XYZ file of C-alpha atoms in Angstrom:
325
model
C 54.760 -17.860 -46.193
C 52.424 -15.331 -46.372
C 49.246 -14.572 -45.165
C 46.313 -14.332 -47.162
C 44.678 -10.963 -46.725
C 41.035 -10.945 -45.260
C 38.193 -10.933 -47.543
C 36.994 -7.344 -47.128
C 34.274 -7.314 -49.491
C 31.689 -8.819 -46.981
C 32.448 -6.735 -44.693
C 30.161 -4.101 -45.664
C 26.885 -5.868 -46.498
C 27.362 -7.587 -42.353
C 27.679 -3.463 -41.700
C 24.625 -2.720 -43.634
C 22.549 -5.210 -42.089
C 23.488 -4.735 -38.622
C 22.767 -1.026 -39.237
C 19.159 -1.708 -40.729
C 18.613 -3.909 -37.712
C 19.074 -1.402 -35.268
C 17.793 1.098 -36.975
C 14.407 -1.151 -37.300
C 14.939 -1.721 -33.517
C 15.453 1.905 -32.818
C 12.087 2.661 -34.751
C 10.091 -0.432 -32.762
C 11.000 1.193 -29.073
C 10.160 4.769 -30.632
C 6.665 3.304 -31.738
C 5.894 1.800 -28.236
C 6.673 5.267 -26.490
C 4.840 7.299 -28.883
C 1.243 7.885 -27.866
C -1.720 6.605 -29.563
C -4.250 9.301 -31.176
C -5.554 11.542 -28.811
C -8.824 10.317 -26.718
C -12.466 11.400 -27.636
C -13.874 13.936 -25.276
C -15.760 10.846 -23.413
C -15.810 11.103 -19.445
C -15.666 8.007 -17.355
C -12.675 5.385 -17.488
C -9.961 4.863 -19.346
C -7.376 2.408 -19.595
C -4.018 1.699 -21.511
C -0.244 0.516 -21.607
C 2.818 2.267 -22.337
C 5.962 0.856 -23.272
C 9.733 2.197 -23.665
C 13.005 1.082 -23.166
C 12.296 0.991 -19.630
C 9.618 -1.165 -19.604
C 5.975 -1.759 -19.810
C 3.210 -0.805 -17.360
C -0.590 -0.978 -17.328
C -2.668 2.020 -16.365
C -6.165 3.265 -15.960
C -7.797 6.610 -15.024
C -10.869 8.551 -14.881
C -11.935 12.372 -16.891
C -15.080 13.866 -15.162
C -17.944 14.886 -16.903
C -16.995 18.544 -16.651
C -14.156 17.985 -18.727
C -14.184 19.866 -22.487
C -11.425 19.636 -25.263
C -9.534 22.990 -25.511
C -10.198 24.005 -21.688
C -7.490 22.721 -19.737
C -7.941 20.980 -16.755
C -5.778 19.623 -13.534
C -4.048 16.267 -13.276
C -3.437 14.119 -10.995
C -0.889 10.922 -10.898
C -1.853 8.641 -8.452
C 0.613 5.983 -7.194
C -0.318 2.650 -5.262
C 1.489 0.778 -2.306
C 2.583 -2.724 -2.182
C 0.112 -5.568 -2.412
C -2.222 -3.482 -4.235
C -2.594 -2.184 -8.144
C -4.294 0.523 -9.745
C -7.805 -0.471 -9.606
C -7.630 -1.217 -5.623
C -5.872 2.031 -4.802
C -8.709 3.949 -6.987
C -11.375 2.080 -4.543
C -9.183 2.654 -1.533
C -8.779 6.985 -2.244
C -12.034 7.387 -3.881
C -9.786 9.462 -6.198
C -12.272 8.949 -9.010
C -15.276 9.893 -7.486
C -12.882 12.956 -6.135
C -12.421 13.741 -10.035
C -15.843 14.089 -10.693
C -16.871 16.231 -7.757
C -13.840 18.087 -8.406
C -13.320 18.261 -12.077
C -9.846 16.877 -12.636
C -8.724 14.189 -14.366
C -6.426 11.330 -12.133
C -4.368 8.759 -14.126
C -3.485 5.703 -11.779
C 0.014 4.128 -13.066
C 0.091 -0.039 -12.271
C 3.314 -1.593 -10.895
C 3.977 -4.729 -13.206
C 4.341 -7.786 -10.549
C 7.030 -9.581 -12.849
C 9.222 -6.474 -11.457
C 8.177 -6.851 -8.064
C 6.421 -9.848 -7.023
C 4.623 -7.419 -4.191
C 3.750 -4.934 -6.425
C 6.272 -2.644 -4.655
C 7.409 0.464 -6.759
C 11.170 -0.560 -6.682
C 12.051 3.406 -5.425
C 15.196 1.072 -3.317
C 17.099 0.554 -6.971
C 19.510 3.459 -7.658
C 18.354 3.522 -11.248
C 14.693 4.482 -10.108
C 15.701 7.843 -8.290
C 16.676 9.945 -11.012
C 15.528 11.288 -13.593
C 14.844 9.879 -17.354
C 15.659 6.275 -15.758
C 13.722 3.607 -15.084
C 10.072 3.499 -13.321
C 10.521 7.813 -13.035
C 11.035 7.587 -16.617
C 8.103 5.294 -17.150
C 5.792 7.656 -14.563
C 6.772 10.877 -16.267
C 5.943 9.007 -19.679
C 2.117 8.347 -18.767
C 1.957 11.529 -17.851
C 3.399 13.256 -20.732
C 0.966 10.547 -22.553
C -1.835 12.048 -20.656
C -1.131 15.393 -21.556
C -1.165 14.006 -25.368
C -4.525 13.016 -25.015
C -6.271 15.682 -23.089
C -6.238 19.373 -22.354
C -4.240 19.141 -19.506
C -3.289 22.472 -17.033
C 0.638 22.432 -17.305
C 0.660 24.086 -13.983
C -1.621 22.353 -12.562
C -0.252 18.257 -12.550
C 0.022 16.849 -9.345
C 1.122 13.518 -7.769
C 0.251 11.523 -5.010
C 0.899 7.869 -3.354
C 0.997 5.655 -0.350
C 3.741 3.219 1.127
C 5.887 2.571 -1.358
C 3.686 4.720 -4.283
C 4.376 7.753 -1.578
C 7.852 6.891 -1.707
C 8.230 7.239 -5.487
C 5.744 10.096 -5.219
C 8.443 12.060 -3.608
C 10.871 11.223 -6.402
C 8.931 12.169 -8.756
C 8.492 15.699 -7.006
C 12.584 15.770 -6.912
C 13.325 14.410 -10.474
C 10.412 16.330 -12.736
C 10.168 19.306 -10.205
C 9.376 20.740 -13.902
C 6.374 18.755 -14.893
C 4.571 18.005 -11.056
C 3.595 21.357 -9.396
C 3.572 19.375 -5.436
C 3.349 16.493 -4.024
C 1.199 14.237 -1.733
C 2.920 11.348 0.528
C 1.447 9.158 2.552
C 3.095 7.034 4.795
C 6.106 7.551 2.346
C 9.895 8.243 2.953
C 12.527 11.014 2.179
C 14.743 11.341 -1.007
C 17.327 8.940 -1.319
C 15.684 6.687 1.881
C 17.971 5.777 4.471
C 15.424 3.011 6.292
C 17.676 3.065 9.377
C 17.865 6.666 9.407
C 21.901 6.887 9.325
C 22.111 9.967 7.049
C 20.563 13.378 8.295
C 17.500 14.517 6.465
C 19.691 17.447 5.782
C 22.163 15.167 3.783
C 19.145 14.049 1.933
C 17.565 17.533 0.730
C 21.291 18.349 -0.320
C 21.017 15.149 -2.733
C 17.467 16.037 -3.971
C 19.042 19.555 -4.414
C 21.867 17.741 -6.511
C 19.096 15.939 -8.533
C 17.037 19.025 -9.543
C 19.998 20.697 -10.947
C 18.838 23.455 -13.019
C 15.583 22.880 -12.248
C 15.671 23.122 -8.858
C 13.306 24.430 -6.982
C 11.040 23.895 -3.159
C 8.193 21.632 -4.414
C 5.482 21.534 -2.259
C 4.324 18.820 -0.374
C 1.250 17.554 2.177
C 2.379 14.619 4.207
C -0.109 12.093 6.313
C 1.808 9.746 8.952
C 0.505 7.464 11.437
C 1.841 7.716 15.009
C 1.489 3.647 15.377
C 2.429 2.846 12.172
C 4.584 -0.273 12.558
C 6.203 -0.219 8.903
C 7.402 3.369 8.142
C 8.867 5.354 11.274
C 6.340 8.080 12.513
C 10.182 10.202 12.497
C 10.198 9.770 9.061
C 7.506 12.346 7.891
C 10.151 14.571 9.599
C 12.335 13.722 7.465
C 10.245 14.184 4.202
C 9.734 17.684 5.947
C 12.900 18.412 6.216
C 14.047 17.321 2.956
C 11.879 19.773 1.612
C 12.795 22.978 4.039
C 16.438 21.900 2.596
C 15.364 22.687 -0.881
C 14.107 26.252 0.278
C 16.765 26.852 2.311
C 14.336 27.308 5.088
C 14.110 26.029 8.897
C 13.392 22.675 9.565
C 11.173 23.797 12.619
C 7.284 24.262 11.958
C 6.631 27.607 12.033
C 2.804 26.575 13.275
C 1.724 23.525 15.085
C -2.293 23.209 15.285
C -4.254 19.786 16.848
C -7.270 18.803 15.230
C -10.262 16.495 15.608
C -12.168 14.245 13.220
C -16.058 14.276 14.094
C -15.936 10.516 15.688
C -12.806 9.924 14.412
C -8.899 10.286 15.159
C -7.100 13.495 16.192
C -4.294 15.041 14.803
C -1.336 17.261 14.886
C -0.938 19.868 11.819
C 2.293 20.965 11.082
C 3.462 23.996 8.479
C 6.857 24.541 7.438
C 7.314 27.956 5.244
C 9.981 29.563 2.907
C 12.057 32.259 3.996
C 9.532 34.384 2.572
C 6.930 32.951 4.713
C 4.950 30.961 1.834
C 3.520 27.690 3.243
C 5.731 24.838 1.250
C 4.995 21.281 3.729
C 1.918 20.871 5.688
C 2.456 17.443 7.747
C -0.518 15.676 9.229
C 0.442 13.344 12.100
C -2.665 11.313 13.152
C -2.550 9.803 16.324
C -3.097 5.866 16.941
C -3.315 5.402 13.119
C -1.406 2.510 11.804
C 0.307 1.752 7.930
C -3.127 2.816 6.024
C -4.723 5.467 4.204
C -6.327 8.135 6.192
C -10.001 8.580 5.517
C -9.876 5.632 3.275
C -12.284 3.223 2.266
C -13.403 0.538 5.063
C -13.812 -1.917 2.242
C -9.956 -2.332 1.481
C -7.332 -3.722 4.406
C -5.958 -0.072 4.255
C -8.392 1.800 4.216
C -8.601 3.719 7.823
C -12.145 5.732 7.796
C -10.982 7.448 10.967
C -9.895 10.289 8.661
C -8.577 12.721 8.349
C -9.843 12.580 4.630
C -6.206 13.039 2.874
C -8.084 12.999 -0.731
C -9.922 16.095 0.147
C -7.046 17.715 1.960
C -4.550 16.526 -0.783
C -6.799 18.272 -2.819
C -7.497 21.358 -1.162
C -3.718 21.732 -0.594
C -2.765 21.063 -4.851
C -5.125 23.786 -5.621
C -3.563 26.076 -3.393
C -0.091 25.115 -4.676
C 0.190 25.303 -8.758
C 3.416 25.724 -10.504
C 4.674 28.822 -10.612
């Protein structure tokens, strides 16, 4: 008996339609991550979503009153920590009010608590260390959206965070070395974290190194640690340090070591780490008795330490003195 030959001639309408239905997908996901028109030239706040394949995240920010259309100014992404979101971590930095002194604008990304209950950045998932993957991916893509909108300094975007938001500060430094000029971690952790400190710190600049690719290069970076914090390891501001100094191909020994004293407030040890060509690349601030919370931060939020130092002004200070080159 034989067997009736398949009835090809549906074939390809099926074809056709699956084609226009991706294709219409395809379009949809392209829409999301396309920016809207760009902003008036309005200071004050601003808030928005973007969307991609990689998900969708709330964000809000502030452009001083200094800022015109056509004259480019600095940027600043600012990250939060666990149990907090985008408006808190504005109250806790006083970045906004920094903006407006300052004339820069600052973008503040929010973590979506249906991806982490705690509001965590998830910077523990292999898919959100690298680059043009998930919540980098997303980060980058507010920022390019920022630049859309405003006249933004290309050498001059900057990125900062605490806890967890340092954390995935310093991945963004290692996975758009290209798009932020240096870095600002607070209470943060090295590339490719090792918690329990296993792997040397060496081992983890060689993996940043293997990141950056062609795009490698030593991206500066200002770290604050507290020496009684109970949640990240004083040691590991070391280790950010060094992960950096790895990049350069410098020493991982501090080539100056100053104390300093707040006016009624905490002390602290200054560290500065250069390049073989004695540039300053990592200044580390290690402020004694201070626990897991912001230095110089508001006394209104639960992490908020007004003991100082004030790491908004010094991140500052230290982004101005460390463009892209």
């Amino acid at each position: 008996m034989s067997v009736p030959s398949p009835d090809r001639t549906a074939v390809p309408p099926l074809r056709r339609l699956a084609t226009v239905a991706a294709t219409a997908l395809a379009v949809l996901l392209a829409q999301l991550a396309v920016p809207p028109a760009p902003a008036q030239a309005a200071s004050g706040f601003f808030h928005g979503v973007y969307a991609s394949v990689y998900g969708t995240r709330d964000y809000h920010g502030y452009v001083p009153s200094s800022y015109r259309p056509g004259t480019p100014m600095p940027l600043l992404v600012a990250l939060h920590g666990c149990t907090e979101n985008d408006v808190g971590f504005d109250l806790l930095s006083g970045w906004s009010a920094e903006a407006e002194a300052r004339g820069f604008i600052v973008v503040f990304p929010d973590q979506s608590n249906i991806v982490n209950p705690a509001t965590c950045w998830n910077w523990f998932l292999e898919t959100n260390q690298h680059r043009g993957w998930g919540e980098p991916a997303i980060i980058a893509g507010i920022t390019n959206r920022m630049r859309s909108q405003y006249t933004v300094d290309a050498r001059r975007i900057f990125t900062t965070g605490v806890s967890a938001g340092g954390v995935m500060a310093n991945i963004m430094g290692v996975t758009y070395p290209d798009l932020f000029a240096s870095v600002s971690v607070m209470a943060g952790c090295e590339y490719d974290c090792d918690v329990l400190q296993l792997q040397t710190a060496r081992e983890s600049g060689r993996r940043a190194l293997q990141e950056m690719g062609s795009r490698a290069r030593p991206v500066p970076a200002i770290i604050f640690q507290g020496t009684a914090d109970l949640v990240v390891p004083p040691s590991t501001a070391y280790r950010i340090a060094e992960q950096w100094t790895t990049v350069a191909g410098a020493d991982p020994v501090a080539d100056s070591v100053v104390t300093g004293q707040v006016p009624g407030g905490r002390s602290f040890t200054r560290l500065t780490y250069r390049t073989t060509s004695g540039q300053p690349l990592v200044e580390q601030y290690m402020i004694d008795g201070a626990g897991h919370a912001y230095p110089g931060g508001c006394p209104c939020s639960l992490y908020g330490d007004p003991g100082g130092p004030d790491a908004t002004a010094l991140s500052w200070d230290f982004f101005l003195a460390h463009p892209k080159p």
